């Protein structure tokens, strides 16, 4: 399963990329706002930090304007993936862009039927929001299971990009189900490294090493 970082914080992306954990990046208008930077500038910098897809989102709601915005965004770098909402106009834009060889991430997916439509429109990625699903009393991971089953039934090439991940259990369940990608805030990726027994083991080794009075190098 590929790991994407869900942030526009270039320092975080660079630090995590050094671990080999970053296969791509997702951004959205809220993350661009949080970064406090110009969308063109920060997206270009992010594209230089990873060879994988970098999702840059259009903000128009009509197909014609979406296409104009996509034309601007995809000129930033070859690894830009245009992000569109799961609406009729968004799917029209998806079909047009993928037909031209541009990667498209269809976002704000909350049902398996929506995911089916996105795959039929040729989406490179579908982004079901599991955390927001859970917030509304539904089971986000059941949604991922349904999409995986449907995509496997019909051999769709669209990759399942699990979004709105809140904690490591979402990551574990996504991997068990067979999702293609998990996009996570930096804090969630960092939590994947943590385990109390790892910390306890390091503490014990360091204590014993100090008792030897030795040093390396």
PDB file of C-alpha atoms in Angstrom:
ATOM      1  CA  UNK A   1       0.000   0.000   0.000  1.00  0.00           C
ATOM      2  CA  UNK A   2       1.301   3.415  -0.954  1.00  0.00           C
ATOM      3  CA  UNK A   3       1.541   6.220   1.610  1.00  0.00           C
ATOM      4  CA  UNK A   4       0.652   9.768   0.582  1.00  0.00           C
ATOM      5  CA  UNK A   5       1.127  12.725   2.939  1.00  0.00           C
ATOM      6  CA  UNK A   6      -1.951  14.893   3.310  1.00  0.00           C
ATOM      7  CA  UNK A   7      -0.394  18.310   3.855  1.00  0.00           C
ATOM      8  CA  UNK A   8       0.999  21.416   2.177  1.00  0.00           C
ATOM      9  CA  UNK A   9       3.741  21.748   4.810  1.00  0.00           C
ATOM     10  CA  UNK A  10       6.903  21.263   2.748  1.00  0.00           C
ATOM     11  CA  UNK A  11       9.150  20.848   5.797  1.00  0.00           C
ATOM     12  CA  UNK A  12       7.047  17.906   6.992  1.00  0.00           C
ATOM     13  CA  UNK A  13       7.017  16.357   3.522  1.00  0.00           C
ATOM     14  CA  UNK A  14      10.791  16.644   3.176  1.00  0.00           C
ATOM     15  CA  UNK A  15      11.413  15.121   6.604  1.00  0.00           C
ATOM     16  CA  UNK A  16       9.089  12.169   6.008  1.00  0.00           C
ATOM     17  CA  UNK A  17      10.384  11.645   2.465  1.00  0.00           C
ATOM     18  CA  UNK A  18      13.825  10.952   3.951  1.00  0.00           C
ATOM     19  CA  UNK A  19      12.369   7.796   5.575  1.00  0.00           C
ATOM     20  CA  UNK A  20      11.208   6.427   2.238  1.00  0.00           C
ATOM     21  CA  UNK A  21       7.597   6.538   3.415  1.00  0.00           C
ATOM     22  CA  UNK A  22       6.298   9.143   0.953  1.00  0.00           C
ATOM     23  CA  UNK A  23       4.872   7.845  -2.329  1.00  0.00           C
ATOM     24  CA  UNK A  24       2.917  11.010  -3.107  1.00  0.00           C
ATOM     25  CA  UNK A  25       1.153  14.033  -1.613  1.00  0.00           C
ATOM     26  CA  UNK A  26      -2.435  15.239  -1.438  1.00  0.00           C
ATOM     27  CA  UNK A  27      -3.464  18.834  -0.929  1.00  0.00           C
ATOM     28  CA  UNK A  28      -6.780  20.682  -0.875  1.00  0.00           C
ATOM     29  CA  UNK A  29      -7.927  24.294  -0.475  1.00  0.00           C
ATOM     30  CA  UNK A  30      -8.015  23.972   3.327  1.00  0.00           C
ATOM     31  CA  UNK A  31      -4.419  22.720   3.459  1.00  0.00           C
ATOM     32  CA  UNK A  32      -3.268  25.484   1.104  1.00  0.00           C
ATOM     33  CA  UNK A  33      -4.942  28.020   3.400  1.00  0.00           C
ATOM     34  CA  UNK A  34      -3.216  26.482   6.431  1.00  0.00           C
ATOM     35  CA  UNK A  35       0.172  26.740   4.696  1.00  0.00           C
ATOM     36  CA  UNK A  36      -0.338  30.486   4.155  1.00  0.00           C
ATOM     37  CA  UNK A  37       1.402  30.213   0.775  1.00  0.00           C
ATOM     38  CA  UNK A  38       0.555  30.764  -2.876  1.00  0.00           C
ATOM     39  CA  UNK A  39      -0.916  27.587  -4.406  1.00  0.00           C
ATOM     40  CA  UNK A  40       1.337  27.666  -7.460  1.00  0.00           C
ATOM     41  CA  UNK A  41       4.490  28.236  -5.437  1.00  0.00           C
ATOM     42  CA  UNK A  42       3.852  25.609  -2.771  1.00  0.00           C
ATOM     43  CA  UNK A  43       2.592  22.997  -5.235  1.00  0.00           C
ATOM     44  CA  UNK A  44       5.720  23.397  -7.346  1.00  0.00           C
ATOM     45  CA  UNK A  45       7.916  22.963  -4.278  1.00  0.00           C
ATOM     46  CA  UNK A  46       5.982  19.860  -3.207  1.00  0.00           C
ATOM     47  CA  UNK A  47       6.327  18.353  -6.687  1.00  0.00           C
ATOM     48  CA  UNK A  48      10.087  18.657  -6.306  1.00  0.00           C
ATOM     49  CA  UNK A  49      10.044  16.675  -3.054  1.00  0.00           C
ATOM     50  CA  UNK A  50       8.454  13.511  -4.449  1.00  0.00           C
ATOM     51  CA  UNK A  51       8.380  11.651  -7.739  1.00  0.00           C
ATOM     52  CA  UNK A  52       4.871  10.441  -6.949  1.00  0.00           C
ATOM     53  CA  UNK A  53       1.523  12.097  -7.698  1.00  0.00           C
ATOM     54  CA  UNK A  54       0.801  15.462  -6.083  1.00  0.00           C
ATOM     55  CA  UNK A  55      -2.916  16.222  -5.957  1.00  0.00           C
ATOM     56  CA  UNK A  56      -3.805  19.848  -6.686  1.00  0.00           C
ATOM     57  CA  UNK A  57      -7.492  20.676  -6.440  1.00  0.00           C
ATOM     58  CA  UNK A  58      -9.630  22.804  -8.721  1.00  0.00           C
ATOM     59  CA  UNK A  59     -12.099  25.114  -6.988  1.00  0.00           C
ATOM     60  CA  UNK A  60     -14.565  25.786  -9.808  1.00  0.00           C
ATOM     61  CA  UNK A  61     -17.902  23.998  -9.850  1.00  0.00           C
ATOM     62  CA  UNK A  62     -18.628  24.030 -13.588  1.00  0.00           C
ATOM     63  CA  UNK A  63     -16.884  21.823 -16.140  1.00  0.00           C
ATOM     64  CA  UNK A  64     -15.610  24.615 -18.375  1.00  0.00           C
ATOM     65  CA  UNK A  65     -13.916  26.519 -15.568  1.00  0.00           C
ATOM     66  CA  UNK A  66     -12.594  23.307 -14.006  1.00  0.00           C
ATOM     67  CA  UNK A  67     -10.840  22.572 -17.289  1.00  0.00           C
ATOM     68  CA  UNK A  68      -9.304  26.059 -17.340  1.00  0.00           C
ATOM     69  CA  UNK A  69      -8.046  25.693 -13.771  1.00  0.00           C
ATOM     70  CA  UNK A  70      -6.741  22.197 -14.488  1.00  0.00           C
ATOM     71  CA  UNK A  71      -4.791  23.537 -17.462  1.00  0.00           C
ATOM     72  CA  UNK A  72      -3.025  25.999 -15.157  1.00  0.00           C
ATOM     73  CA  UNK A  73      -2.341  23.452 -12.416  1.00  0.00           C
ATOM     74  CA  UNK A  74      -1.032  20.652 -14.609  1.00  0.00           C
ATOM     75  CA  UNK A  75       1.606  22.953 -16.068  1.00  0.00           C
ATOM     76  CA  UNK A  76       3.278  23.158 -12.650  1.00  0.00           C
ATOM     77  CA  UNK A  77       4.992  19.765 -12.995  1.00  0.00           C
ATOM     78  CA  UNK A  78       4.605  16.406 -14.703  1.00  0.00           C
ATOM     79  CA  UNK A  79       3.579  14.694 -11.463  1.00  0.00           C
ATOM     80  CA  UNK A  80       0.601  16.960 -10.729  1.00  0.00           C
ATOM     81  CA  UNK A  81      -2.624  15.019 -10.311  1.00  0.00           C
ATOM     82  CA  UNK A  82      -5.734  17.142 -10.800  1.00  0.00           C
ATOM     83  CA  UNK A  83      -8.244  16.797  -7.983  1.00  0.00           C
ATOM     84  CA  UNK A  84     -11.946  17.238  -8.802  1.00  0.00           C
ATOM     85  CA  UNK A  85     -15.107  16.864  -6.704  1.00  0.00           C
ATOM     86  CA  UNK A  86     -17.483  13.966  -7.183  1.00  0.00           C
ATOM     87  CA  UNK A  87     -20.154  15.870  -9.073  1.00  0.00           C
ATOM     88  CA  UNK A  88     -21.474  15.525 -12.628  1.00  0.00           C
ATOM     89  CA  UNK A  89     -19.231  18.383 -13.764  1.00  0.00           C
ATOM     90  CA  UNK A  90     -16.332  16.901 -11.837  1.00  0.00           C
ATOM     91  CA  UNK A  91     -16.759  13.575 -13.621  1.00  0.00           C
ATOM     92  CA  UNK A  92     -17.030  15.318 -16.991  1.00  0.00           C
ATOM     93  CA  UNK A  93     -13.724  16.982 -16.194  1.00  0.00           C
ATOM     94  CA  UNK A  94     -12.259  13.677 -15.036  1.00  0.00           C
ATOM     95  CA  UNK A  95     -13.187  11.961 -18.296  1.00  0.00           C
ATOM     96  CA  UNK A  96     -11.772  14.807 -20.388  1.00  0.00           C
ATOM     97  CA  UNK A  97      -8.491  15.050 -18.476  1.00  0.00           C
ATOM     98  CA  UNK A  98      -7.789  11.331 -18.242  1.00  0.00           C
ATOM     99  CA  UNK A  99      -8.512  11.115 -21.958  1.00  0.00           C
ATOM    100  CA  UNK A 100      -5.626  13.546 -22.423  1.00  0.00           C
ATOM    101  CA  UNK A 101      -3.308  11.487 -20.215  1.00  0.00           C
ATOM    102  CA  UNK A 102      -3.601  13.610 -17.070  1.00  0.00           C
ATOM    103  CA  UNK A 103      -3.907  11.916 -13.664  1.00  0.00           C
ATOM    104  CA  UNK A 104      -7.167  12.719 -11.861  1.00  0.00           C
ATOM    105  CA  UNK A 105      -8.096  12.220  -8.215  1.00  0.00           C
ATOM    106  CA  UNK A 106     -11.862  12.286  -7.661  1.00  0.00           C
ATOM    107  CA  UNK A 107     -12.455  13.482  -4.120  1.00  0.00           C
ATOM    108  CA  UNK A 108     -15.260  13.739  -1.544  1.00  0.00           C
ATOM    109  CA  UNK A 109     -16.521  10.212  -2.172  1.00  0.00           C
ATOM    110  CA  UNK A 110     -19.009   8.937   0.399  1.00  0.00           C
ATOM    111  CA  UNK A 111     -20.701   5.984  -1.310  1.00  0.00           C
ATOM    112  CA  UNK A 112     -19.747   2.924  -3.318  1.00  0.00           C
ATOM    113  CA  UNK A 113     -22.085   4.054  -6.092  1.00  0.00           C
ATOM    114  CA  UNK A 114     -20.124   7.303  -6.365  1.00  0.00           C
ATOM    115  CA  UNK A 115     -16.890   5.319  -6.531  1.00  0.00           C
ATOM    116  CA  UNK A 116     -18.339   3.201  -9.345  1.00  0.00           C
ATOM    117  CA  UNK A 117     -19.189   6.349 -11.311  1.00  0.00           C
ATOM    118  CA  UNK A 118     -15.689   7.744 -10.837  1.00  0.00           C
ATOM    119  CA  UNK A 119     -14.102   4.523 -12.086  1.00  0.00           C
ATOM    120  CA  UNK A 120     -16.345   4.545 -15.152  1.00  0.00           C
ATOM    121  CA  UNK A 121     -15.249   8.133 -15.808  1.00  0.00           C
ATOM    122  CA  UNK A 122     -11.623   6.929 -15.867  1.00  0.00           C
ATOM    123  CA  UNK A 123     -10.425   8.315 -12.512  1.00  0.00           C
ATOM    124  CA  UNK A 124      -6.826   7.555 -11.609  1.00  0.00           C
ATOM    125  CA  UNK A 125      -7.728   7.697  -7.905  1.00  0.00           C
ATOM    126  CA  UNK A 126     -10.945   7.712  -5.906  1.00  0.00           C
ATOM    127  CA  UNK A 127     -10.805   9.363  -2.476  1.00  0.00           C
ATOM    128  CA  UNK A 128     -13.384   7.986  -0.025  1.00  0.00           C
ATOM    129  CA  UNK A 129     -13.393   9.942   3.252  1.00  0.00           C
ATOM    130  CA  UNK A 130     -13.469   7.357   6.038  1.00  0.00           C
ATOM    131  CA  UNK A 131     -13.058   9.729   8.988  1.00  0.00           C
ATOM    132  CA  UNK A 132     -15.940  11.955   7.966  1.00  0.00           C
ATOM    133  CA  UNK A 133     -18.002   8.819   7.349  1.00  0.00           C
ATOM    134  CA  UNK A 134     -17.294   7.688  10.923  1.00  0.00           C
ATOM    135  CA  UNK A 135     -18.159  11.162  12.247  1.00  0.00           C
ATOM    136  CA  UNK A 136     -21.674  10.731  10.875  1.00  0.00           C
ATOM    137  CA  UNK A 137     -22.329   7.404  12.551  1.00  0.00           C
ATOM    138  CA  UNK A 138     -21.380   5.249   9.556  1.00  0.00           C
ATOM    139  CA  UNK A 139     -18.561   2.729   9.118  1.00  0.00           C
ATOM    140  CA  UNK A 140     -15.916   4.230   6.860  1.00  0.00           C
ATOM    141  CA  UNK A 141     -14.059   0.952   6.469  1.00  0.00           C
ATOM    142  CA  UNK A 142     -17.169  -0.843   5.223  1.00  0.00           C
ATOM    143  CA  UNK A 143     -17.213   1.728   2.427  1.00  0.00           C
ATOM    144  CA  UNK A 144     -13.636   0.768   1.514  1.00  0.00           C
ATOM    145  CA  UNK A 145     -14.585  -2.927   1.510  1.00  0.00           C
ATOM    146  CA  UNK A 146     -17.510  -2.249  -0.832  1.00  0.00           C
ATOM    147  CA  UNK A 147     -15.384  -0.220  -3.240  1.00  0.00           C
ATOM    148  CA  UNK A 148     -12.626  -2.868  -3.240  1.00  0.00           C
ATOM    149  CA  UNK A 149     -15.167  -5.580  -4.074  1.00  0.00           C
ATOM    150  CA  UNK A 150     -16.754  -3.580  -6.906  1.00  0.00           C
ATOM    151  CA  UNK A 151     -13.439  -2.560  -8.434  1.00  0.00           C
ATOM    152  CA  UNK A 152     -12.186  -6.152  -8.299  1.00  0.00           C
ATOM    153  CA  UNK A 153     -15.439  -7.448  -9.816  1.00  0.00           C
ATOM    154  CA  UNK A 154     -14.933  -5.345 -12.920  1.00  0.00           C
ATOM    155  CA  UNK A 155     -11.133  -5.004 -12.991  1.00  0.00           C
ATOM    156  CA  UNK A 156     -11.200  -1.209 -12.800  1.00  0.00           C
ATOM    157  CA  UNK A 157      -7.767   0.434 -12.857  1.00  0.00           C
ATOM    158  CA  UNK A 158      -8.860   3.254 -10.524  1.00  0.00           C
ATOM    159  CA  UNK A 159      -6.828   3.163  -7.303  1.00  0.00           C
ATOM    160  CA  UNK A 160      -8.586   3.387  -3.941  1.00  0.00           C
ATOM    161  CA  UNK A 161      -7.005   6.304  -2.084  1.00  0.00           C
ATOM    162  CA  UNK A 162      -8.300   6.194   1.493  1.00  0.00           C
ATOM    163  CA  UNK A 163      -8.670   9.764   2.776  1.00  0.00           C
ATOM    164  CA  UNK A 164      -9.752  11.510   5.970  1.00  0.00           C
ATOM    165  CA  UNK A 165      -7.633   9.048   7.944  1.00  0.00           C
ATOM    166  CA  UNK A 166      -7.657   9.929  11.638  1.00  0.00           C
ATOM    167  CA  UNK A 167      -5.541   7.257  13.346  1.00  0.00           C
ATOM    168  CA  UNK A 168      -3.330   4.186  12.787  1.00  0.00           C
ATOM    169  CA  UNK A 169      -6.282   1.761  12.967  1.00  0.00           C
ATOM    170  CA  UNK A 170      -7.668   3.340   9.785  1.00  0.00           C
ATOM    171  CA  UNK A 171      -4.307   2.608   8.139  1.00  0.00           C
ATOM    172  CA  UNK A 172      -4.238  -0.996   9.377  1.00  0.00           C
ATOM    173  CA  UNK A 173      -7.787  -1.698   8.220  1.00  0.00           C
ATOM    174  CA  UNK A 174      -7.117  -0.085   4.839  1.00  0.00           C
ATOM    175  CA  UNK A 175      -4.124  -2.371   4.352  1.00  0.00           C
ATOM    176  CA  UNK A 176      -6.106  -5.442   5.391  1.00  0.00           C
ATOM    177  CA  UNK A 177      -8.862  -4.631   2.913  1.00  0.00           C
ATOM    178  CA  UNK A 178      -6.382  -4.033   0.117  1.00  0.00           C
ATOM    179  CA  UNK A 179      -6.658  -0.308  -0.491  1.00  0.00           C
ATOM    180  CA  UNK A 180      -4.074   0.966  -2.954  1.00  0.00           C
ATOM    181  CA  UNK A 181      -3.171   4.192  -1.144  1.00  0.00           C
ATOM    182  CA  UNK A 182      -3.628   5.764   2.277  1.00  0.00           C
ATOM    183  CA  UNK A 183      -3.223   9.523   2.528  1.00  0.00           C
ATOM    184  CA  UNK A 184      -2.484  10.749   6.020  1.00  0.00           C
ATOM    185  CA  UNK A 185      -1.596  13.877   7.950  1.00  0.00           C
ATOM    186  CA  UNK A 186       2.066  13.814   9.021  1.00  0.00           C
ATOM    187  CA  UNK A 187       1.059  13.165  12.637  1.00  0.00           C
ATOM    188  CA  UNK A 188      -0.683   9.905  11.721  1.00  0.00           C
ATOM    189  CA  UNK A 189       2.349   8.651   9.785  1.00  0.00           C
ATOM    190  CA  UNK A 190       4.571   9.474  12.758  1.00  0.00           C
ATOM    191  CA  UNK A 191       2.229   7.565  15.073  1.00  0.00           C
ATOM    192  CA  UNK A 192       2.744   4.440  12.958  1.00  0.00           C
ATOM    193  CA  UNK A 193       6.341   4.308  14.194  1.00  0.00           C
ATOM    194  CA  UNK A 194       5.375   4.410  17.857  1.00  0.00           C
ATOM    195  CA  UNK A 195       5.090   1.434  20.174  1.00  0.00           C
ATOM    196  CA  UNK A 196       5.593   1.348  23.927  1.00  0.00           C
ATOM    197  CA  UNK A 197       7.693  -1.830  23.713  1.00  0.00           C
ATOM    198  CA  UNK A 198      10.005  -0.265  21.138  1.00  0.00           C
ATOM    199  CA  UNK A 199      10.541   2.715  23.442  1.00  0.00           C
ATOM    200  CA  UNK A 200      11.066   0.405  26.425  1.00  0.00           C
ATOM    201  CA  UNK A 201      13.565  -1.719  24.490  1.00  0.00           C
ATOM    202  CA  UNK A 202      15.599   1.316  23.426  1.00  0.00           C
ATOM    203  CA  UNK A 203      15.624   2.600  26.998  1.00  0.00           C
ATOM    204  CA  UNK A 204      16.948  -0.740  28.274  1.00  0.00           C
ATOM    205  CA  UNK A 205      19.632  -1.047  25.597  1.00  0.00           C
ATOM    206  CA  UNK A 206      20.887   2.487  26.256  1.00  0.00           C
ATOM    207  CA  UNK A 207      21.041   1.906  30.000  1.00  0.00           C
ATOM    208  CA  UNK A 208      23.056  -1.286  29.566  1.00  0.00           C
ATOM    209  CA  UNK A 209      25.339   0.398  27.023  1.00  0.00           C
ATOM    210  CA  UNK A 210      26.037   3.271  29.415  1.00  0.00           C
ATOM    211  CA  UNK A 211      27.026   0.705  32.053  1.00  0.00           C
ATOM    212  CA  UNK A 212      29.744  -0.697  29.757  1.00  0.00           C
ATOM    213  CA  UNK A 213      31.508   2.671  29.641  1.00  0.00           C
ATOM    214  CA  UNK A 214      32.198   2.187  25.940  1.00  0.00           C
ATOM    215  CA  UNK A 215      31.611   4.408  22.915  1.00  0.00           C
ATOM    216  CA  UNK A 216      31.470   3.763  19.184  1.00  0.00           C
ATOM    217  CA  UNK A 217      33.824   5.694  16.939  1.00  0.00           C
TER     218      UNK A 217
END
